[in-house]
């Protein structure tokens, strides 16, 4: 004689919708940081990186080259170009 155990269905817990509020707040905070950095860089660029044309030297060019390389990396990553394509 085979006895079968009576199986009771486990109660199904209703899932509450997960709030994205914290994620949204963090995203917007990071975006605000980026926006501020971009504004400052734009202002610095508009002022020719606080250089005097009479005193420009290869050090200034090298400094801008470093900035360019870093910004290119960010830009390539954001737009999935270059090494991020």
Short mmCIF file of C-alpha atoms in Angstrom, two decimals:
data_model
loop_
_atom_site.label_atom_id
_atom_site.label_comp_id
_atom_site.label_asym_id
_atom_site.label_seq_id
_atom_site.Cartn_x
_atom_site.Cartn_y
_atom_site.Cartn_z
CA UNK A 1 0.00 0.00 0.00
CA UNK A 2 1.48 3.34 -1.04
CA UNK A 3 0.85 6.25 1.18
CA UNK A 4 1.09 9.63 -0.40
CA UNK A 5 1.81 12.60 1.72
CA UNK A 6 -0.63 15.36 1.33
CA UNK A 7 1.19 18.36 -0.14
CA UNK A 8 0.04 21.74 0.88
CA UNK A 9 0.80 24.51 -1.50
CA UNK A 10 3.22 27.05 -0.11
CA UNK A 11 1.62 30.44 0.19
CA UNK A 12 2.76 32.71 -2.59
CA UNK A 13 4.18 35.93 -1.26
CA UNK A 14 3.16 38.90 -3.27
CA UNK A 15 6.16 40.90 -4.40
CA UNK A 16 6.09 44.55 -3.60
CA UNK A 17 7.34 46.81 -6.35
CA UNK A 18 10.95 47.71 -5.73
CA UNK A 19 11.51 51.42 -5.39
CA UNK A 20 14.12 52.98 -7.62
CA UNK A 21 14.24 56.17 -5.56
CA UNK A 22 17.72 55.55 -4.16
CA UNK A 23 19.11 54.59 -7.57
CA UNK A 24 17.54 57.64 -9.20
CA UNK A 25 18.93 59.92 -6.47
CA UNK A 26 22.44 58.48 -6.86
CA UNK A 27 22.27 58.69 -10.67
CA UNK A 28 21.20 62.33 -10.55
CA UNK A 29 23.92 63.14 -8.01
CA UNK A 30 26.59 61.63 -10.29
CA UNK A 31 25.13 63.45 -13.29
CA UNK A 32 25.29 66.73 -11.34
CA UNK A 33 28.97 66.03 -10.57
CA UNK A 34 29.68 65.49 -14.27
CA UNK A 35 27.74 68.60 -15.26
CA UNK A 36 29.74 70.70 -12.79
CA UNK A 37 33.05 69.32 -14.05
CA UNK A 38 32.05 69.98 -17.66
CA UNK A 39 31.02 73.56 -16.84
CA UNK A 40 34.33 74.21 -15.09
CA UNK A 41 36.33 72.68 -17.94
CA UNK A 42 34.39 74.71 -20.51
CA UNK A 43 35.04 77.90 -18.56
CA UNK A 44 38.74 77.07 -18.28
CA UNK A 45 38.90 76.29 -21.99
CA UNK A 46 37.11 79.54 -22.86
CA UNK A 47 39.86 81.31 -20.92
CA UNK A 48 42.53 79.40 -22.89
CA UNK A 49 43.41 77.41 -19.78
CA UNK A 50 44.57 80.61 -18.09
CA UNK A 51 47.58 80.95 -20.36
CA UNK A 52 49.17 83.99 -21.85
CA UNK A 53 49.95 83.66 -25.57
CA UNK A 54 53.30 85.39 -24.96
CA UNK A 55 54.39 82.78 -22.41
CA UNK A 56 53.16 79.57 -24.08
CA UNK A 57 55.64 76.72 -24.16
CA UNK A 58 55.72 73.00 -24.90
CA UNK A 59 54.77 72.27 -21.29
CA UNK A 60 51.38 73.86 -21.93
CA UNK A 61 50.94 71.71 -25.04
CA UNK A 62 51.89 68.60 -23.08
CA UNK A 63 49.41 69.48 -20.36
CA UNK A 64 46.59 69.88 -22.89
CA UNK A 65 47.63 66.62 -24.53
CA UNK A 66 47.16 64.87 -21.19
CA UNK A 67 43.71 66.41 -20.79
CA UNK A 68 42.85 65.41 -24.36
CA UNK A 69 43.84 61.79 -23.78
CA UNK A 70 41.77 61.53 -20.60
CA UNK A 71 38.73 63.19 -22.21
CA UNK A 72 39.06 60.98 -25.30
CA UNK A 73 38.95 57.90 -23.07
CA UNK A 74 35.77 59.15 -21.38
CA UNK A 75 34.22 60.18 -24.71
CA UNK A 76 35.11 56.87 -26.39
CA UNK A 77 33.59 54.94 -23.50
CA UNK A 78 30.42 57.06 -23.46
CA UNK A 79 29.90 56.80 -27.23
CA UNK A 80 31.27 53.25 -27.59
CA UNK A 81 34.03 54.37 -29.93
CA UNK A 82 37.75 53.72 -30.17
CA UNK A 83 38.84 50.85 -27.93
CA UNK A 84 35.29 50.66 -26.55
CA UNK A 85 33.67 50.07 -29.96
#
